[in-house]
Short mmCIF file of C-alpha atoms and ligand atoms in Angstrom, two decimals:
data_model
loop_
_atom_site.label_atom_id
_atom_site.label_comp_id
_atom_site.label_asym_id
_atom_site.label_seq_id
_atom_site.Cartn_x
_atom_site.Cartn_y
_atom_site.Cartn_z
CA MET A 1 72.24 -18.16 -48.46
CA LYS A 2 69.40 -17.65 -50.96
CA ASN A 3 68.21 -21.24 -50.37
CA LYS A 4 68.44 -20.82 -46.62
CA ILE A 5 66.24 -17.70 -46.79
CA ASP A 6 63.72 -19.46 -49.06
CA SER A 7 63.34 -22.35 -46.65
CA LEU A 8 62.96 -19.87 -43.76
CA ILE A 9 60.17 -18.12 -45.69
CA LYS A 10 58.37 -21.45 -46.01
CA GLU A 11 58.86 -22.14 -42.33
CA VAL A 12 57.32 -18.74 -41.46
CA GLU A 13 54.41 -19.23 -43.85
CA VAL A 14 53.32 -22.55 -42.31
CA PHE A 15 53.70 -21.40 -38.70
CA VAL A 16 50.51 -21.68 -36.63
CA ALA A 17 50.44 -20.54 -32.97
CA LYS A 18 48.40 -22.47 -30.42
CA SER A 19 49.03 -20.06 -27.60
CA SER A 20 50.54 -16.66 -26.94
CA ASP A 21 53.58 -18.53 -25.62
CA ASP A 22 54.11 -20.02 -29.09
CA ILE A 23 54.05 -16.55 -30.63
CA GLU A 24 56.58 -15.24 -28.15
CA LYS A 25 58.92 -18.18 -28.79
CA PHE A 26 58.54 -17.62 -32.55
CA ARG A 27 59.34 -13.93 -32.17
CA ILE A 28 62.44 -14.56 -30.05
CA ASN A 29 63.64 -17.28 -32.44
CA PHE A 30 63.52 -14.92 -35.44
CA LEU A 31 63.76 -11.37 -34.14
CA GLY A 32 65.48 -11.78 -30.75
CA LYS A 33 68.98 -10.32 -30.16
CA ARG A 34 70.62 -13.59 -31.16
CA GLY A 35 67.75 -14.62 -33.38
CA ILE A 36 67.82 -15.73 -37.03
CA ILE A 37 67.32 -12.28 -38.61
CA PRO A 38 70.17 -10.53 -36.74
CA LEU A 39 72.42 -13.51 -37.63
CA LEU A 40 71.43 -13.21 -41.28
CA PHE A 41 72.33 -9.51 -41.24
CA GLN A 42 75.71 -10.44 -39.73
CA ASP A 43 76.40 -13.01 -42.48
CA PHE A 44 75.23 -10.42 -45.01
CA LYS A 45 78.49 -8.49 -44.44
CA ASN A 46 80.51 -11.35 -45.94
CA ILE A 47 78.46 -11.59 -49.12
CA SER A 48 79.91 -10.66 -52.53
CA VAL A 49 78.94 -7.18 -53.73
CA ASP A 50 76.96 -8.31 -56.80
CA SER A 51 74.50 -10.53 -54.84
CA ARG A 52 74.10 -7.98 -51.99
CA LYS A 53 71.13 -6.17 -53.42
CA GLU A 54 69.09 -9.33 -54.05
CA ILE A 55 69.95 -10.99 -50.69
CA GLY A 56 69.35 -7.75 -48.81
CA GLN A 57 65.86 -7.44 -50.28
CA LYS A 58 65.15 -11.08 -49.44
CA ILE A 59 66.18 -10.70 -45.81
CA ASN A 60 64.02 -7.56 -45.49
CA ALA A 61 61.07 -9.39 -47.07
CA LEU A 62 61.54 -12.27 -44.62
CA LYS A 63 61.62 -9.82 -41.72
CA SER A 64 58.37 -8.12 -42.71
CA LEU A 65 56.78 -11.53 -43.34
CA ILE A 66 57.67 -12.54 -39.79
CA GLU A 67 56.25 -9.32 -38.35
CA GLU A 68 53.06 -9.74 -40.33
CA LYS A 69 52.76 -13.37 -39.21
CA ILE A 70 53.12 -12.39 -35.57
CA SER A 71 50.34 -9.82 -35.73
CA GLN A 72 48.10 -12.21 -37.73
CA GLU A 73 48.55 -15.06 -35.24
CA LYS A 74 47.95 -12.70 -32.31
CA LYS A 75 44.66 -11.60 -33.83
CA LYS A 76 43.52 -15.20 -34.45
CA LEU A 77 44.41 -16.25 -30.96
CA PHE A 78 42.60 -13.32 -29.31
CA GLN A 79 39.40 -14.21 -31.16
CA THR A 80 39.45 -17.87 -30.16
CA GLU A 81 40.46 -17.09 -26.56
CA SER A 82 37.56 -14.73 -26.01
CA THR A 83 35.18 -17.16 -27.83
CA ILE A 84 32.63 -14.40 -27.96
CA ASP A 85 31.47 -15.67 -31.35
CA ASP A 86 30.56 -19.09 -29.89
CA LYS A 87 28.18 -17.67 -27.31
CA ASP A 88 24.45 -17.36 -27.83
CA LEU A 89 23.82 -13.95 -26.39
CA SER A 90 20.05 -14.34 -26.75
CA LEU A 91 19.92 -17.12 -24.14
CA PRO A 92 18.25 -16.15 -20.82
CA GLY A 93 20.64 -15.69 -17.87
CA ASP A 94 21.10 -18.13 -14.97
CA ASP A 95 18.55 -17.91 -12.15
CA LEU A 96 19.57 -15.76 -9.20
CA LYS A 97 19.71 -18.04 -6.19
CA LEU A 98 17.53 -16.58 -3.43
CA GLY A 99 18.61 -16.94 0.16
CA SER A 100 16.26 -17.88 2.97
CA ARG A 101 15.66 -16.55 6.44
CA HIS A 102 17.21 -18.47 9.29
CA PRO A 103 14.64 -20.56 11.20
CA ILE A 104 15.40 -18.60 14.37
CA SER A 105 14.57 -15.33 12.59
CA LEU A 106 11.42 -16.86 11.12
CA VAL A 107 10.13 -18.01 14.49
CA ARG A 108 11.17 -14.83 16.27
CA ASN A 109 9.34 -12.72 13.67
CA GLU A 110 6.26 -14.91 13.93
CA ILE A 111 6.18 -14.60 17.73
CA ILE A 112 6.63 -10.82 17.48
CA GLU A 113 3.77 -10.57 14.95
CA ILE A 114 1.41 -12.49 17.27
CA PHE A 115 2.11 -10.25 20.24
CA LYS A 116 1.95 -7.10 18.10
CA ARG A 117 -1.66 -8.03 17.31
CA LEU A 118 -2.32 -7.85 21.08
CA GLY A 119 -0.81 -4.37 21.29
CA PHE A 120 2.66 -5.32 22.55
CA VAL A 121 5.56 -3.15 21.39
CA ILE A 122 9.18 -4.24 20.96
CA SER A 123 11.90 -3.11 23.33
CA GLU A 124 15.54 -4.08 23.31
CA GLY A 125 18.37 -3.89 25.79
CA PRO A 126 22.15 -4.43 25.86
CA GLU A 127 23.75 -7.89 25.72
CA ILE A 128 26.57 -6.76 28.03
CA GLU A 129 24.72 -5.90 31.22
CA ASN A 130 25.34 -5.23 34.86
CA ASP A 131 24.30 -7.45 37.74
CA ASP A 132 21.63 -4.95 38.77
CA HIS A 133 19.54 -5.48 35.65
CA VAL A 134 20.13 -9.21 35.23
CA PHE A 135 19.87 -10.30 38.86
CA SER A 136 19.58 -7.81 41.73
CA LYS A 137 16.56 -5.80 40.65
CA LEU A 138 14.86 -9.04 39.56
CA ASN A 139 14.88 -10.16 43.18
CA PHE A 140 17.71 -12.73 42.89
CA SER A 141 19.19 -13.19 46.36
CA PRO A 142 22.96 -12.44 46.63
CA GLU A 143 23.78 -16.13 46.96
CA HIS A 144 21.51 -17.31 44.13
CA PRO A 145 23.30 -20.07 42.12
CA ALA A 146 22.57 -18.36 38.76
CA ARG A 147 25.11 -15.70 39.76
CA ASP A 148 27.76 -18.39 39.85
CA MET A 149 30.67 -18.47 37.36
CA GLN A 150 29.39 -21.85 36.21
CA ASP A 151 26.29 -20.26 34.70
CA THR A 152 27.25 -16.70 33.91
CA PHE A 153 29.92 -15.25 31.65
CA PHE A 154 31.49 -12.36 33.51
CA VAL A 155 33.11 -9.47 31.70
CA GLU A 156 34.32 -7.70 34.83
CA ARG A 157 33.86 -9.37 38.17
CA GLN A 158 34.37 -7.44 41.38
CA SER A 159 36.05 -9.14 44.30
CA ALA A 160 33.98 -11.74 46.11
CA PHE A 161 33.86 -9.39 49.12
CA SER A 162 32.43 -6.35 47.39
CA SER A 163 28.84 -6.10 46.29
CA HIS A 164 27.73 -8.14 43.27
CA THR A 165 25.83 -5.21 41.84
CA ASP A 166 28.98 -3.79 40.18
CA ASP A 167 29.63 -6.96 38.16
CA ILE A 168 29.55 -6.62 34.37
CA LEU A 169 28.36 -9.75 32.59
CA LEU A 170 26.69 -11.17 29.49
CA ARG A 171 22.96 -11.26 30.15
CA THR A 172 21.72 -14.77 30.94
CA HIS A 173 18.13 -13.91 30.10
CA THR A 174 16.13 -11.15 28.41
CA SER A 175 14.30 -10.47 31.69
CA SER A 176 16.95 -7.74 32.12
CA VAL A 177 15.08 -5.70 29.49
CA GLN A 178 11.96 -5.77 31.74
CA VAL A 179 13.92 -3.88 34.35
CA ARG A 180 15.20 -1.31 31.87
CA VAL A 181 11.70 -0.72 30.49
CA MET A 182 10.13 -0.39 33.96
CA GLU A 183 12.88 2.01 35.06
CA ASN A 184 12.24 4.25 32.08
CA GLN A 185 8.50 4.05 31.40
CA LYS A 186 5.31 4.61 33.35
CA PRO A 187 2.52 1.98 33.21
CA PRO A 188 0.60 0.91 31.24
CA ILE A 189 3.48 -1.11 29.79
CA ARG A 190 2.93 -3.83 27.21
CA THR A 191 6.19 -4.94 25.65
CA ILE A 192 8.11 -7.88 24.27
CA SER A 193 11.90 -8.06 24.18
CA PRO A 194 13.59 -10.42 21.75
CA GLY A 195 17.33 -10.94 21.99
CA ARG A 196 20.41 -13.11 22.43
CA VAL A 197 21.34 -14.51 25.80
CA PHE A 198 24.50 -16.23 27.04
CA ARG A 199 25.09 -19.04 29.51
CA ASN A 200 28.20 -20.95 30.42
CA GLU A 201 26.93 -24.32 29.18
CA ALA A 202 28.75 -27.15 27.41
CA ILE A 203 27.45 -27.30 23.83
CA SER A 204 25.28 -30.34 23.13
CA ALA A 205 22.10 -31.30 21.25
CA ARG A 206 20.03 -29.81 24.11
CA ALA A 207 22.15 -26.89 25.33
CA HIS A 208 24.17 -24.03 23.84
CA CYS A 209 26.11 -21.13 25.28
CA ILE A 210 24.29 -18.64 23.03
CA PHE A 211 20.58 -18.75 22.38
CA HIS A 212 17.59 -16.47 21.85
CA GLN A 213 14.74 -15.53 24.13
CA ILE A 214 11.63 -13.42 23.94
CA GLU A 215 10.50 -11.77 27.10
CA GLY A 216 6.98 -10.41 27.63
CA LEU A 217 5.81 -7.84 30.17
CA TYR A 218 2.41 -6.33 30.86
CA ILE A 219 1.94 -3.82 33.69
CA ASP A 220 -1.25 -1.89 34.38
CA SER A 221 -3.84 -1.47 37.12
CA ASN A 222 -5.77 -4.70 37.75
CA VAL A 223 -3.73 -7.07 35.56
CA SER A 224 -4.59 -10.57 36.76
CA PHE A 225 -3.38 -14.13 36.34
CA ALA A 226 -6.46 -14.70 34.14
CA ASP A 227 -5.09 -12.06 31.71
CA LEU A 228 -1.80 -13.95 31.61
CA LYS A 229 -3.56 -17.25 30.88
CA GLN A 230 -5.70 -15.74 28.14
CA THR A 231 -2.69 -14.04 26.50
CA LEU A 232 -0.68 -17.25 26.52
CA LEU A 233 -3.62 -19.30 25.20
CA TYR A 234 -4.06 -16.85 22.32
CA PHE A 235 -0.33 -17.00 21.57
CA SER A 236 -0.26 -20.83 21.65
CA LYS A 237 -3.25 -21.20 19.33
CA GLU A 238 -1.76 -18.70 16.85
CA MET A 239 1.64 -20.35 17.00
CA PHE A 240 0.80 -24.05 17.11
CA GLY A 241 -2.77 -24.24 15.74
CA GLU A 242 -6.36 -23.52 16.83
CA GLU A 243 -6.85 -26.89 18.56
CA THR A 244 -3.83 -26.34 20.87
CA LYS A 245 -4.46 -26.61 24.62
CA ILE A 246 -2.25 -25.17 27.35
CA ARG A 247 -1.61 -26.09 30.97
CA LEU A 248 0.19 -24.17 33.67
CA ARG A 249 2.28 -25.97 36.29
CA PRO A 250 3.39 -24.22 39.49
CA SER A 251 7.06 -23.23 39.38
CA PHE A 252 9.52 -20.77 40.88
CA PHE A 253 11.29 -17.72 39.52
CA PRO A 254 12.73 -15.03 41.82
CA PHE A 255 11.02 -12.25 39.86
CA THR A 256 7.46 -13.61 39.67
CA GLU A 257 4.98 -14.64 42.35
CA PRO A 258 3.13 -16.88 41.71
CA SER A 259 5.25 -18.46 38.95
CA ALA A 260 4.34 -21.14 36.46
CA GLU A 261 5.65 -23.10 33.53
CA MET A 262 3.42 -23.48 30.52
CA ASP A 263 3.05 -26.62 28.42
CA VAL A 264 1.21 -26.94 25.11
CA SER A 265 -0.57 -30.08 23.98
CA CYS A 266 1.63 -32.16 21.67
CA LYS A 267 0.69 -31.49 18.06
CA ILE A 268 2.29 -34.69 16.80
CA CYS A 269 0.11 -37.11 18.78
CA ASN A 270 -2.73 -34.74 19.74
CA GLY A 271 -1.99 -35.30 23.40
CA LYS A 272 -2.11 -39.10 23.20
CA GLY A 273 1.62 -39.53 23.88
CA CYS A 274 4.55 -40.07 21.51
CA ASN A 275 8.34 -39.98 21.60
CA VAL A 276 8.44 -36.20 20.89
CA CYS A 277 6.45 -35.43 24.08
CA LYS A 278 8.04 -38.37 25.89
CA TYR A 279 4.59 -40.01 26.15
CA THR A 280 3.18 -37.22 28.34
CA GLY A 281 1.03 -35.52 25.67
CA TRP A 282 2.53 -32.13 26.70
CA LEU A 283 5.52 -30.02 25.64
CA GLU A 284 7.14 -27.44 27.90
CA VAL A 285 7.24 -24.04 26.21
CA LEU A 286 7.84 -21.13 28.59
CA GLY A 287 8.10 -19.69 32.09
CA CYS A 288 5.74 -17.02 33.40
CA GLY A 289 4.08 -15.46 36.42
CA MET A 290 2.82 -12.31 38.11
CA VAL A 291 5.60 -9.73 38.49
CA ASP A 292 6.81 -9.86 42.10
CA PRO A 293 5.91 -6.59 43.93
CA ASN A 294 9.58 -6.34 45.00
CA VAL A 295 10.59 -6.09 41.32
CA LEU A 296 8.03 -3.33 40.72
CA GLU A 297 9.33 -1.39 43.71
CA ASN A 298 12.97 -1.93 42.63
CA CYS A 299 12.03 -0.20 39.38
CA ASN A 300 10.09 2.65 41.05
CA ILE A 301 6.62 1.37 40.15
CA ASP A 302 4.03 1.60 42.91
CA SER A 303 3.10 -2.01 43.66
CA SER A 304 -0.07 -0.95 45.48
CA ALA A 305 -1.39 0.71 42.31
CA TYR A 306 -0.09 -1.64 39.63
CA THR A 307 0.18 -5.36 38.97
CA GLY A 308 1.60 -7.15 35.98
CA PHE A 309 2.52 -10.42 34.37
CA ALA A 310 5.70 -11.54 32.64
CA PHE A 311 6.76 -14.49 30.57
CA GLY A 312 9.91 -15.66 28.85
CA MET A 313 10.45 -18.23 26.15
CA GLY A 314 13.37 -19.70 24.22
CA VAL A 315 13.12 -19.12 20.48
CA GLU A 316 15.20 -22.23 19.69
CA ARG A 317 12.82 -24.31 21.78
CA ILE A 318 9.72 -23.01 19.95
CA ALA A 319 11.43 -23.54 16.58
CA MET A 320 12.36 -27.09 17.62
CA LEU A 321 8.72 -27.85 18.39
CA LYS A 322 7.43 -26.14 15.27
CA TYR A 323 9.88 -27.70 12.81
CA GLN A 324 10.72 -30.95 14.63
CA ILE A 325 14.40 -30.08 14.95
CA ASN A 326 16.07 -32.33 17.49
CA ASP A 327 19.57 -30.89 17.75
CA LEU A 328 20.21 -27.30 18.87
CA ARG A 329 23.58 -27.24 17.12
CA MET A 330 21.83 -27.27 13.72
CA TYR A 331 20.86 -23.62 14.27
CA PHE A 332 24.47 -22.49 14.55
CA GLU A 333 26.30 -24.66 12.01
CA ASN A 334 24.84 -22.91 8.96
CA ASP A 335 24.74 -26.07 6.86
CA VAL A 336 22.94 -24.98 3.66
CA ARG A 337 21.18 -28.36 3.41
CA PHE A 338 19.45 -27.46 6.68
CA LEU A 339 18.88 -23.76 5.91
CA GLU A 340 17.49 -24.38 2.41
CA GLN A 341 14.52 -26.19 3.91
CA PHE A 342 13.14 -22.85 5.09
CA THR A 343 13.10 -21.09 1.71
CA ASN A 344 9.34 -21.11 1.41
CA SER A 345 8.51 -19.84 4.86
CA LEU A 346 6.40 -16.71 5.20
CA PHE A 347 8.00 -14.47 7.83
N1 LIG B 401 14.08 -15.54 32.52
C1 LIG B 401 13.61 -16.92 32.60
C2 LIG B 401 14.69 -17.85 32.07
O1 LIG B 401 15.60 -17.41 31.45
C3 LIG B 401 12.37 -17.12 31.80
C4 LIG B 401 11.20 -16.43 32.43
C5 LIG B 401 10.43 -17.07 33.36
C6 LIG B 401 10.91 -15.11 32.12
C7 LIG B 401 9.35 -16.47 33.97
C8 LIG B 401 9.82 -14.48 32.73
C9 LIG B 401 9.05 -15.19 33.66
O2 LIG B 401 9.48 -13.24 32.46
O3 LIG B 401 8.01 -14.58 34.21
O4 LIG B 401 14.61 -19.02 32.29
#
């Protein structure tokens, strides 16, 4: 038995743990219920009286050696696991990665800043609207195709036989905010309304069911088409560069009379014609016109005392022209390789 204990002492002395699992196994092997030490104490009962004292001391020494070993190995392991000693705490930390603004926010903010310089203030309206603000008060006739399910997302649609004006829908344009502003404010009014709009479109490179618009409205006595042209020329030069030219083409919108669409000269080819402007030298940017007197009256503004102009533009469209983005879906996919390209932008 003496020899057995001596060889166990050697075994304990050379033990090195590589993991806390090793220590646990070691502990169970020696000190567990059916481990070596309890077995030794069992055998101890059968030992002759004269060697009892010596063997007893030996077993106790082995037991404390094991306990000491366990705590030693635990300490060693803790130090290597936390590796704190290997780290150079004087090294500078990793750079904080800065995010970037989304191109839509950048362009929206830039447009807002330009119009603020002309004295326009921001107004906002709800995305879930009623027919009155999106269509009826903007002079859309009851059978206008824009009211159709194919274009508009309805939240609550009244029966086809009742009046459309009770319909609840997602606004299809920010022109609805014009109506809300005119209903609640007296002229002079000079406001722009940025916001999200919704249309029931199949998603493609050129169309999306959610996009952003900025609406402009200016109402006062003696506001003329010349004021509209000058405002839009100023905006275009600020947005696309001093040498930018604009042209207005006759168009139709229910809420403006006369109505026009505005093009800016193509910056890529300086109006000579290229594949971006489809060899026309011009890029379509926005819709505009003089506020129809019916719209003024619908919003309780005296159309014999006041005139006004309005315009509306798509933020995605302006951003596409500014940054040469040719697929609308890029704005919504949030691919960091796309978004990271805007880290250095100002707004
Ligand atoms: N609301 C129109 C659209 O969504 C854009 C627009 C055109 C707004 C002419 C206007 C305007 O204020 O005068 O296509």
